[in-house]
Coordinates of C-alpha atoms and ligand atoms in Angstrom, one line a residue:
Chain B
X1 CA 0.0 0.0 0.0
X2 CA 1.3 3.5 -0.9
X3 CA -0.9 5.1 1.8
X4 CA -2.2 3.3 4.8
X5 CA -4.2 5.3 7.4
X6 CA -5.7 3.3 10.3
X7 CA -8.1 4.4 12.9
X8 CA -7.5 8.1 12.3
X9 CA -9.3 10.2 14.9
X10 CA -9.4 13.9 15.3
X11 CA -11.0 15.7 18.3
X12 CA -11.8 19.4 18.4
X13 CA -12.5 19.9 22.0
X14 CA -14.9 17.1 22.8
X15 CA -16.2 16.9 19.2
X16 CA -15.0 14.0 17.0
X17 CA -14.6 15.5 13.6
X18 CA -12.9 12.3 12.4
X19 CA -13.7 9.1 14.3
X20 CA -11.6 6.1 13.5
X21 CA -11.3 6.5 9.7
X22 CA -9.4 4.0 7.6
X23 CA -8.0 4.5 4.2
X24 CA -5.7 2.3 2.2
X25 CA -4.6 3.5 -1.2
X26 CA -2.5 1.4 -3.7
X27 CA 0.0 2.8 -6.0
X28 CA -1.6 4.1 -9.2
X29 CA -5.2 4.3 -7.9
X30 CA -7.7 7.0 -8.1
X31 CA -9.8 7.0 -5.0
X32 CA -12.8 9.1 -4.4
X33 CA -13.8 10.3 -1.0
X34 CA -17.3 11.5 -0.8
X35 CA -19.8 12.5 1.9
X36 CA -22.1 15.3 3.0
X37 CA -20.8 18.6 4.1
X38 CA -19.4 18.4 7.7
X39 CA -18.7 14.7 7.4
X40 CA -15.1 15.3 8.3
X41 CA -13.5 14.8 4.9
X42 CA -11.4 17.9 5.0
X43 CA -10.3 17.3 8.6
X44 CA -9.3 13.7 7.6
X45 CA -7.4 15.1 4.7
X46 CA -5.6 17.5 6.9
X47 CA -4.5 14.6 9.0
X48 CA -3.2 12.8 6.0
X49 CA -1.3 15.9 4.8
X50 CA 0.3 16.6 8.2
X51 CA -1.6 19.8 8.6
X52 CA -3.2 18.4 11.8
X53 CA -1.8 15.7 14.1
X54 CA -4.4 13.0 14.6
X55 CA -5.6 12.5 18.2
X56 CA -5.3 8.8 17.6
X57 CA -4.5 6.4 14.7
X58 CA -1.6 6.0 12.3
X59 CA -0.7 7.4 8.9
X60 CA 1.9 5.3 7.0
X61 CA 3.1 6.4 3.6
X62 CA 5.3 4.1 1.6
X63 CA 6.3 2.3 4.7
X64 CA 7.2 5.4 6.7
X65 CA 5.1 6.5 9.7
X66 CA 4.2 10.1 9.1
X67 CA 1.5 10.4 11.8
X68 CA 3.3 13.2 13.6
X69 CA 5.5 14.5 10.8
X70 CA 5.3 18.2 9.8
X71 CA 3.5 19.2 6.6
X72 CA 6.9 19.9 4.9
X73 CA 8.0 16.4 5.8
X74 CA 4.9 15.1 4.1
X75 CA 5.7 17.1 1.0
X76 CA 9.3 15.8 1.0
X77 CA 8.0 12.2 1.4
X78 CA 5.9 12.7 -1.7
X79 CA 2.5 13.8 -0.6
X80 CA 1.0 16.8 -2.4
X81 CA -2.2 18.5 -1.6
X82 CA -4.6 21.3 -2.5
X83 CA -6.7 23.4 -0.2
X84 CA -10.5 23.4 -0.2
X85 CA -10.3 27.2 -0.1
X86 CA -7.6 28.0 -2.6
X87 CA -4.5 29.3 -0.9
X88 CA -2.4 30.5 -3.8
X89 CA 0.3 33.2 -3.1
X90 CA -1.7 36.2 -4.2
X91 CA 1.2 38.7 -4.6
X92 CA 3.4 36.3 -6.5
X93 CA 3.0 35.5 -10.2
X94 CA 1.6 32.2 -11.5
X95 CA 5.1 31.1 -12.5
X96 CA 6.6 32.1 -9.1
X97 CA 3.8 30.1 -7.3
X98 CA 4.8 27.0 -9.2
X99 CA 8.5 27.7 -8.7
X100 CA 8.0 27.5 -4.9
X101 CA 6.8 23.9 -5.4
X102 CA 9.6 23.1 -7.9
X103 CA 12.3 24.3 -5.5
X104 CA 11.6 21.2 -3.4
X105 CA 13.6 19.0 -5.8
X106 CA 15.4 21.7 -7.7
X107 CA 17.3 24.0 -5.3
X108 CA 18.7 26.2 -8.1
X109 CA 16.5 29.0 -9.4
X110 CA 17.2 28.2 -13.0
X111 CA 16.3 24.6 -12.8
X112 CA 13.2 25.4 -10.6
X113 CA 12.0 27.9 -13.2
X114 CA 12.5 25.4 -16.1
X115 CA 10.6 22.7 -14.1
X116 CA 7.8 25.2 -13.3
X117 CA 7.5 26.1 -17.0
X118 CA 7.0 22.4 -17.8
X119 CA 4.3 22.1 -15.2
X120 CA 2.6 25.3 -16.5
X121 CA 2.6 23.8 -20.0
X122 CA 1.2 20.5 -18.7
X123 CA -1.6 22.2 -16.7
X124 CA -2.5 24.8 -19.4
X125 CA -1.4 27.7 -17.3
X126 CA 1.5 28.8 -19.5
X127 CA -0.3 31.8 -21.0
X128 CA -0.9 33.1 -17.5
X129 CA 2.7 32.7 -16.3
X130 CA 3.4 36.4 -15.7
X131 CA 0.0 37.2 -14.0
X132 CA -0.4 37.8 -10.3
X133 CA -2.1 34.8 -8.8
X134 CA -4.4 37.1 -6.9
X135 CA -5.8 38.3 -10.2
X136 CA -7.0 34.8 -11.2
X137 CA -10.6 33.7 -10.8
X138 CA -11.5 30.7 -8.6
X139 CA -11.1 28.1 -11.4
X140 CA -7.7 29.5 -12.3
X141 CA -6.6 29.4 -8.6
X142 CA -7.8 25.8 -8.2
X143 CA -5.8 24.9 -11.3
X144 CA -2.8 26.8 -10.0
X145 CA -3.0 24.9 -6.7
X146 CA -2.8 21.6 -8.6
X147 CA 0.1 22.8 -10.7
X148 CA 2.0 24.0 -7.6
X149 CA 1.5 20.7 -5.8
X150 CA 2.5 18.9 -9.0
X151 CA 5.7 20.8 -9.2
X152 CA 6.8 19.1 -6.0
X153 CA 6.8 15.8 -7.9
X154 CA 4.4 14.0 -5.6
X155 CA 3.6 10.3 -5.7
X156 CA 0.3 10.9 -4.0
X157 CA -1.8 13.9 -4.7
X158 CA -4.7 14.8 -2.3
X159 CA -7.3 17.0 -4.0
X160 CA -9.9 18.7 -1.7
X161 CA -13.0 19.7 -3.7
X162 CA -10.9 21.0 -6.5
X163 CA -13.9 20.4 -8.9
X164 CA -16.6 22.1 -6.8
X165 CA -18.2 25.2 -8.2
X166 CA -16.9 24.9 -11.8
X167 CA -19.0 25.4 -14.9
X168 CA -19.6 22.3 -17.1
X169 CA -16.8 23.4 -19.5
X170 CA -14.4 24.1 -16.7
X171 CA -15.3 20.8 -15.1
X172 CA -14.5 18.9 -18.3
X173 CA -11.1 20.6 -18.5
X174 CA -10.4 19.9 -14.9
X175 CA -11.3 16.2 -15.3
X176 CA -9.1 16.0 -18.3
X177 CA -6.3 17.5 -16.2
X178 CA -6.8 15.0 -13.4
X179 CA -6.7 12.1 -15.9
X180 CA -3.5 13.5 -17.4
X181 CA -1.9 13.7 -14.0
X182 CA -2.9 10.1 -13.3
X183 CA -1.4 9.0 -16.5
X184 CA 1.9 10.5 -15.3
X185 CA 1.9 7.9 -12.6
X186 CA 0.5 10.0 -9.7
X187 CA -1.8 8.3 -7.3
X188 CA -4.9 10.4 -6.4
X189 CA -7.3 10.8 -3.6
X190 CA -10.1 13.1 -4.5
X191 CA -12.5 14.6 -2.1
X192 CA -15.8 15.8 -3.5
X193 CA -19.3 16.2 -2.2
X194 CA -20.7 16.2 -5.8
X195 CA -21.3 12.5 -6.4
X196 CA -21.6 12.7 -10.2
X197 CA -18.0 13.9 -10.8
X198 CA -16.4 11.3 -8.7
X199 CA -18.3 8.4 -10.3
X200 CA -16.8 9.2 -13.7
X201 CA -13.2 9.6 -12.3
X202 CA -12.6 7.2 -9.5
X203 CA -11.9 3.5 -9.6
X204 CA -12.9 3.1 -6.0
X205 CA -15.1 5.3 -3.8
X206 CA -15.3 5.7 0.0
X207 CA -18.3 7.2 1.5
X208 CA -17.6 9.3 4.6
X209 CA -20.2 10.2 7.2
X210 CA -19.9 11.4 10.8
X211 CA -16.1 11.1 10.7
X212 CA -15.7 7.6 9.4
X213 CA -16.0 5.4 6.3
X214 CA -19.5 3.9 6.0
X215 CA -19.1 2.2 2.6
X216 CA -16.5 1.5 0.1
X217 CA -16.4 -0.1 -3.4
X218 CA -16.8 0.6 -7.1
X219 CA -18.7 3.8 -7.8
X220 CA -21.8 1.9 -9.1
X221 CA -22.0 -0.5 -6.1
X222 CA -21.6 2.3 -3.6
X223 CA -24.3 4.4 -5.2
X224 CA -26.7 1.4 -4.7
X225 CA -25.7 0.8 -1.0
X226 CA -28.7 1.5 1.2
X227 CA -26.6 3.0 4.0
X228 CA -25.1 5.5 1.5
X229 CA -28.5 6.4 0.2
X230 CA -29.6 7.0 3.7
X231 CA -26.6 9.0 4.9
X232 CA -25.6 10.8 1.8
X233 CA -27.8 10.5 -1.3
X234 CA -30.9 10.8 0.7
X235 CA -29.8 14.2 1.8
X236 CA -28.6 15.0 -1.8
X237 CA -31.9 14.0 -3.3
X238 CA -33.7 16.0 -0.8
X239 CA -31.6 19.1 -1.6
X240 CA -32.1 18.6 -5.3
X241 CA -35.9 18.2 -5.0
X242 CA -36.2 21.2 -2.7
X243 CA -37.5 24.2 -4.7
X244 CA -34.8 26.8 -5.3
X245 CA -35.0 29.6 -2.7
Chain Y
X1 CA 12.5 55.2 -25.7
X2 CA 10.9 52.1 -24.1
X3 CA 9.9 51.9 -20.5
X4 CA 13.0 49.8 -19.9
X5 CA 15.3 52.5 -21.2
X6 CA 13.5 55.1 -19.1
X7 CA 14.0 52.9 -16.1
X8 CA 17.7 52.4 -16.7
X9 CA 18.2 56.2 -17.3
X10 CA 16.3 56.9 -14.1
X11 CA 18.5 54.5 -12.1
X12 CA 21.7 56.0 -13.6
X13 CA 20.5 59.4 -12.7
X14 CA 19.6 58.3 -9.1
X15 CA 23.1 56.7 -8.6
X16 CA 24.8 59.9 -10.0
X17 CA 22.7 62.1 -7.7
X18 CA 23.6 59.9 -4.6
X19 CA 27.3 60.0 -5.5
X20 CA 27.3 63.8 -6.2
X21 CA 25.2 64.8 -3.2
X22 CA 28.1 65.7 -0.8
X23 CA 29.6 68.0 -3.5
X24 CA 26.2 69.7 -3.9
X25 CA 25.3 69.9 -0.2
X26 CA 25.8 73.5 0.7
X27 CA 26.2 73.1 4.4
X28 CA 27.1 70.4 7.1
X29 CA 23.4 70.5 7.9
X30 CA 22.4 69.1 4.5
X31 CA 25.3 66.7 4.4
X32 CA 24.1 65.4 7.8
X33 CA 20.6 64.8 6.4
X34 CA 22.2 62.9 3.5
X35 CA 24.2 60.7 5.9
X36 CA 21.1 60.1 8.1
X37 CA 19.0 59.2 5.0
X38 CA 21.6 56.5 4.1
X39 CA 21.7 55.1 7.6
X40 CA 17.9 55.0 7.7
X41 CA 17.8 53.3 4.3
X42 CA 20.4 50.7 5.5
X43 CA 18.6 49.8 8.7
X44 CA 15.2 49.7 7.0
X45 CA 16.6 47.6 4.2
X46 CA 17.9 45.2 6.8
X47 CA 14.5 45.2 8.6
X48 CA 12.8 44.6 5.2
X49 CA 14.4 41.2 4.8
X50 CA 12.4 39.8 7.7
X51 CA 9.5 42.3 7.9
X52 CA 9.0 43.0 4.2
X53 CA 10.0 39.8 2.4
X54 CA 9.3 37.2 5.0
X55 CA 6.3 39.1 6.4
X56 CA 7.3 38.9 10.1
X57 CA 6.7 42.4 11.3
X58 CA 9.3 43.0 14.0
X59 CA 8.9 46.2 16.0
X60 CA 11.9 45.3 18.2
X61 CA 14.7 45.5 15.7
X62 CA 16.3 48.2 17.9
X63 CA 17.6 45.2 19.9
X64 CA 19.9 44.3 17.0
X65 CA 20.7 47.9 16.1
X66 CA 21.7 48.5 19.8
X67 CA 23.9 45.4 19.9
X68 CA 25.6 46.7 16.7
X69 CA 25.9 50.2 18.2
X70 CA 27.3 49.1 21.6
X71 CA 30.0 46.5 20.5
X72 CA 32.3 48.9 18.7
X73 CA 32.3 51.3 21.7
X74 CA 32.6 48.5 24.2
X75 CA 35.7 47.0 22.6
X76 CA 37.1 50.5 22.5
X77 CA 36.2 51.2 26.2
X78 CA 37.4 47.9 27.5
X79 CA 40.5 47.2 25.5
X80 CA 41.2 50.3 23.5
X81 CA 40.6 48.5 20.2
X82 CA 39.6 50.5 17.1
X83 CA 35.7 50.7 17.3
X84 CA 35.5 49.1 13.8
X85 CA 36.8 45.8 15.3
X86 CA 33.5 45.6 17.2
X87 CA 31.5 45.5 14.0
X88 CA 31.8 41.7 13.3
X89 CA 31.4 41.0 16.9
X90 CA 28.2 43.0 17.0
X91 CA 26.9 41.2 13.9
X92 CA 27.7 37.8 15.4
X93 CA 26.1 38.7 18.7
X94 CA 23.0 39.9 16.9
X95 CA 22.8 36.5 15.1
X96 CA 23.1 34.8 18.4
X97 CA 20.4 36.9 19.9
X98 CA 18.2 36.3 16.8
X99 CA 18.6 32.5 17.3
X100 CA 17.8 32.8 21.0
X101 CA 14.7 34.9 20.7
X102 CA 13.6 33.6 17.2
X103 CA 12.7 30.1 18.4
X104 CA 10.0 31.2 20.8
X105 CA 8.8 34.4 19.1
X106 CA 8.6 33.1 15.5
X107 CA 6.0 30.6 16.7
X108 CA 3.7 33.6 17.2
X109 CA 1.9 35.0 14.2
X110 CA 0.8 38.5 13.1
X111 CA 0.5 41.1 15.9
X112 CA 1.5 38.6 18.6
X113 CA 4.9 38.4 17.0
X114 CA 5.2 42.1 16.8
X115 CA 4.2 42.6 20.4
X116 CA 6.7 39.9 21.5
X117 CA 9.5 41.7 19.7
X118 CA 8.6 45.0 21.3
X119 CA 8.7 43.4 24.7
X120 CA 12.1 41.7 24.2
X121 CA 13.6 44.9 22.9
X122 CA 12.3 47.0 25.8
X123 CA 13.5 44.4 28.3
X124 CA 17.0 44.5 26.8
X125 CA 17.0 48.3 26.8
X126 CA 16.1 48.4 30.5
X127 CA 18.7 45.7 31.3
X128 CA 21.4 47.6 29.4
X129 CA 20.4 50.8 31.3
X130 CA 21.2 49.2 34.6
X131 CA 24.4 47.3 33.6
X132 CA 27.5 49.1 34.7
X133 CA 29.9 47.3 32.3
X134 CA 28.2 48.8 29.3
X135 CA 27.8 52.3 30.9
X136 CA 24.3 51.8 32.4
X137 CA 22.1 54.8 31.7
X138 CA 25.0 57.0 30.6
X139 CA 26.1 54.8 27.7
X140 CA 29.4 54.6 26.0
X141 CA 31.8 57.0 24.3
X142 CA 34.2 56.5 21.4
X143 CA 37.6 58.1 20.8
X144 CA 37.3 61.9 20.9
X145 CA 40.0 62.4 18.3
X146 CA 41.2 59.8 15.9
X147 CA 44.4 57.9 16.9
X148 CA 44.7 56.8 13.3
X149 CA 42.6 56.4 10.2
X150 CA 41.4 53.1 11.5
X151 CA 39.4 54.8 14.3
X152 CA 37.2 56.1 11.5
X153 CA 36.7 59.3 13.4
X154 CA 36.2 62.2 11.0
X155 CA 35.4 65.8 11.6
X156 CA 33.7 66.2 8.3
X157 CA 30.8 63.8 7.5
X158 CA 31.8 63.3 3.8
X159 CA 33.8 60.0 4.5
X160 CA 30.8 58.6 6.4
X161 CA 28.5 59.5 3.6
X162 CA 30.6 57.4 1.1
X163 CA 31.1 54.6 3.6
X164 CA 27.4 54.4 4.2
X165 CA 26.6 54.6 0.5
X166 CA 28.9 51.7 -0.1
X167 CA 27.3 49.6 2.6
X168 CA 23.8 50.5 1.3
X169 CA 24.8 49.3 -2.1
X170 CA 26.1 46.1 -0.6
X171 CA 22.9 45.5 1.4
X172 CA 20.7 46.2 -1.7
X173 CA 22.9 43.9 -3.8
X174 CA 22.6 41.1 -1.2
X175 CA 18.8 41.6 -1.0
X176 CA 18.6 41.5 -4.8
X177 CA 20.6 38.3 -4.8
X178 CA 18.3 36.9 -2.1
X179 CA 15.2 37.7 -4.2
X180 CA 16.4 35.4 -7.0
X181 CA 17.3 32.5 -4.8
X182 CA 15.3 29.7 -3.2
X183 CA 15.4 31.3 0.2
X184 CA 13.9 34.5 -1.2
X185 CA 11.1 32.7 -2.8
X186 CA 10.5 30.7 0.3
X187 CA 10.4 33.8 2.4
X188 CA 7.7 35.4 0.2
X189 CA 5.7 32.1 0.2
X190 CA 5.7 32.0 4.0
X191 CA 4.5 35.6 4.0
X192 CA 1.8 34.9 1.5
X193 CA 0.5 31.7 3.2
X194 CA 2.4 29.6 5.7
X195 CA 0.2 26.5 5.5
X196 CA 0.3 26.5 1.7
X197 CA 4.1 27.1 1.8
X198 CA 4.6 24.2 4.1
X199 CA 2.5 21.9 2.0
X200 CA 5.0 22.5 -0.8
X201 CA 7.9 21.5 1.4
X202 CA 8.9 24.9 2.7
X203 CA 10.4 24.5 6.2
X204 CA 8.7 27.6 7.5
X205 CA 10.4 27.8 10.8
X206 CA 13.8 27.5 9.3
X207 CA 13.0 30.0 6.6
X208 CA 11.9 32.6 9.2
X209 CA 14.9 32.0 11.3
X210 CA 17.2 32.4 8.4
X211 CA 15.5 35.7 7.4
X212 CA 15.7 36.8 11.0
X213 CA 19.4 36.0 11.3
X214 CA 20.3 37.8 8.1
X215 CA 18.1 40.7 9.0
X216 CA 19.5 41.0 12.5
X217 CA 23.2 40.9 11.4
X218 CA 22.6 43.7 8.8
X219 CA 20.6 45.7 11.4
X220 CA 23.6 45.4 13.8
X221 CA 25.8 46.6 11.0
X222 CA 23.6 49.7 10.7
X223 CA 23.9 50.2 14.4
X224 CA 27.7 50.0 14.2
X225 CA 27.8 52.6 11.4
X226 CA 25.6 54.9 13.4
X227 CA 28.0 54.8 16.3
X228 CA 31.1 55.2 14.2
X229 CA 29.5 58.5 13.1
X230 CA 28.2 59.8 16.4
X231 CA 30.9 58.3 18.7
X232 CA 28.4 57.9 21.4
X233 CA 25.5 55.6 22.4
X234 CA 23.1 55.2 25.3
X235 CA 20.2 52.8 25.9
X236 CA 17.7 55.0 24.1
X237 CA 19.6 55.8 21.0
X238 CA 20.7 52.2 20.6
X239 CA 17.8 50.1 21.8
X240 CA 14.9 52.6 22.1
X241 CA 11.5 52.0 20.6
X242 CA 11.9 54.9 18.2
X243 CA 14.8 53.1 16.6
X244 CA 12.6 50.0 16.0
X245 CA 9.6 52.0 14.9
X246 CA 11.6 54.1 12.4
X247 CA 12.7 51.0 10.5
X248 CA 9.1 49.8 10.2
X249 CA 7.9 53.2 9.1
X250 CA 10.7 53.9 6.6
X251 CA 10.2 50.5 4.9
X252 CA 6.3 50.7 5.0
X253 CA 6.3 54.2 3.6
X254 CA 8.4 53.3 0.6
X255 CA 7.0 49.8 0.2
X256 CA 7.8 46.8 2.5
X257 CA 8.9 43.7 0.6
X258 CA 10.3 45.7 -2.3
X259 CA 14.0 46.2 -3.1
X260 CA 14.1 50.0 -3.2
X261 CA 11.1 50.7 -0.9
X262 CA 13.2 51.4 2.2
X263 CA 15.5 53.8 0.3
X264 CA 12.5 55.7 -1.1
X265 CA 11.0 55.8 2.3
X266 CA 14.2 57.1 3.9
X267 CA 14.5 59.8 1.1
X268 CA 11.1 61.1 2.1
X269 CA 10.9 60.5 5.8
X270 CA 14.3 61.7 7.0
X271 CA 14.2 65.2 5.3
X272 CA 10.6 65.6 6.4
X273 CA 11.4 64.7 10.0
X274 CA 14.4 67.0 10.0
X275 CA 12.6 70.0 8.5
X276 CA 9.6 69.5 10.8
X277 CA 11.9 69.4 13.8
X278 CA 13.8 72.6 12.8
X279 CA 10.6 74.5 11.9
X280 CA 8.8 73.8 15.0
X281 CA 12.0 74.1 17.0
X282 CA 11.1 70.8 18.7
X283 CA 14.0 68.4 18.5
X284 CA 12.2 66.4 21.2
X285 CA 10.9 62.9 20.4
X286 CA 7.3 64.0 21.0
X287 CA 7.0 65.4 17.5
X288 CA 8.7 62.4 16.0
X289 CA 6.1 60.1 17.6
X290 CA 3.3 62.3 16.1
X291 CA 4.9 62.2 12.7
X292 CA 5.4 58.4 12.8
X293 CA 1.8 57.9 14.1
X294 CA 0.4 60.0 11.3
X295 CA 2.4 58.0 8.7
X296 CA 1.2 54.7 10.2
X297 CA -2.4 55.8 9.9
X298 CA -2.0 57.0 6.4
X299 CA -0.1 54.0 5.1
X300 CA -2.4 51.5 6.8
X301 CA -5.6 53.3 5.7
X302 CA -4.8 54.2 2.1
X303 CA -1.9 52.2 0.8
X304 CA -0.7 49.2 2.9
X305 CA 1.7 48.4 0.0
X306 CA 3.5 51.7 0.4
X307 CA 4.5 54.1 -2.4
X308 CA 5.8 51.4 -4.6
X309 CA 2.4 49.7 -4.6
X310 CA 0.7 53.0 -5.3
X311 CA 3.0 53.5 -8.3
X312 CA 2.3 50.0 -9.6
X313 CA -1.5 50.6 -9.4
X314 CA -1.2 53.9 -11.2
X315 CA 0.8 52.2 -13.9
X316 CA -2.0 49.6 -14.3
X317 CA -4.4 52.3 -15.3
X318 CA -2.5 52.9 -18.4
X319 CA -3.5 51.1 -21.6
X320 CA -2.6 47.4 -21.5
X321 CA 1.1 47.1 -22.1
X322 CA 2.7 44.2 -23.9
X323 CA 2.5 41.2 -21.7
X324 CA 5.7 40.1 -19.9
X325 CA 6.3 36.4 -20.2
Ligands
LIG401 N1 -10.4 23.6 13.3 C1 -11.6 23.2 13.7 N2 -12.1 23.4 14.9 C2 -13.3 23.0 15.3 N3 -14.1 22.3 14.5 C3 -13.8 22.0 13.3 C4 -12.5 22.5 12.8 N4 -12.4 22.1 11.5 C5 -13.5 21.4 11.2 N5 -14.4 21.4 12.3 C6 -15.7 20.7 12.3 O1 -15.5 19.4 12.0 C7 -16.5 18.9 11.2 C8 -16.0 18.4 9.9 O2 -15.6 19.4 9.1 P1 -14.8 19.2 7.7 O3 -13.7 18.2 7.9 O4 -14.5 20.5 7.1 O5 -16.0 18.5 6.9 P2 -16.2 18.3 5.3 O6 -14.9 18.6 4.6 O7 -16.5 16.9 5.1 O8 -17.3 19.2 4.8 C9 -17.5 20.1 11.0 O9 -18.5 20.0 11.9 C10 -16.6 21.3 11.3 O10 -17.4 22.3 11.9
LIG402 MG1 -14.4 19.9 3.2

């Protein structure tokens, strides 16, 4: 297993945002992590990325225990991630944002710049290279976050709702980008609360509710699971059938 | 001419003006303003490395300035060494102090870091003021007349002007080199978003410590230059809060986090301060506080990026220029 997280628990005060979550990801997989808002997906993610130290449980990546390691140690180990709310460096250009990622394995500025340009070409951001990141719209920032993480040459990329809030055209482009990244040999864990997207992308889906995994399997099977319909789709259907305010 | 040519011509003109200023300065008063501008530009540029580029707003950099100011006079007082010999010692001690206080204070973010730096600087100022070895409240005195050129004690301020100008050029060259290197990018990334920076492998603690150490050593150098010129230091002129605040204001006025912002800020603030003092006959620090307070309010309210940001935004109103790659 490339990533093996067992019994991950995160308490905020007395509140269990994540309660004994397990996730094992094999090299080369695309795993979807879905669940209603507030299920604890982002918190679980932050435990996997070293942003939060779990209250209990273990996170092992490629045989190394990273449970208590710093976020930068996670990056060095080969875990890249994006933020649910894009956290691009607003006052730096698009190219400079990506260079910060590229510096991880290319300490010289010239090499880092060359590597960053390759990543910009790959992610379709090359025409925006000289723009301030703060001037980009949300889709551009989400793409830049992916590019920046990609520049660190991760083996595992954690994407937190990087497809949410995109128009159908932007969504198609973003899905193409995710597929392209996967073809480069990057393993992906994708968090979404929009079910439809993940079904087309992921080989395996885990459904998260109240801080832990309630179902796992191929997208089609999971969709048919009564527990999932109850916890997740039930709510989704209800939202969808509610008249727009 | 293209805008690049204009820029180069402007830079050449600015350098020529800085080099020629002592020849044009009609009186020691104007020469002194020039020297003071350069010193303020050096110390604010040193502050800028930590406060501007790495975004850690220290309001206690007087502690490093003071260390740099005291050491030359201390080695002279204790052992009769040329004051200049205390410069590397001051810089070294400032780095040591930075390492000592950096570990706890750099864990704090935003205003908490600023307040912690004020507290540490004030504590040091008070301790120095009670410590007999370093002259307590009276302070330390340098050689009254030069024993040799190596005492760097000159009647006329012209030699100081050129020494300071050379040091300023060095500090700016160093800052420019830093901007192009990994550490420079990492510092800006930490400023822009620490969590995001760390997710990309930036060791934020180490980056901030490196910025602090570099910034502290150059601030100590500024303190040493100050004391070479004045030949005298006491706890207030070395470690006082005004020393710390001036660096922040000068850099913020011109543009914190830009290469030339501190120099621009010094070119505006120091003459303004000097003229305001002579017109109102004050000379006391009360007026200086009022001036600094007013600038803080104006910069924070209207243009947090300083004058450089203002210029950049005004340029953006122009018709779209050809896109830089
Ligand atoms: N830093 C925090 N402090 C306290 N509660 C938090 C914190 N982060 C998240 N939570 C709570 O944990 C729960 C899970 O949040 P989150 O992981 O963001 O869910 P999801 O990403 O699935 O929408 C929510 O109830 C949220 O309010
Ligand atoms: Mg979330």
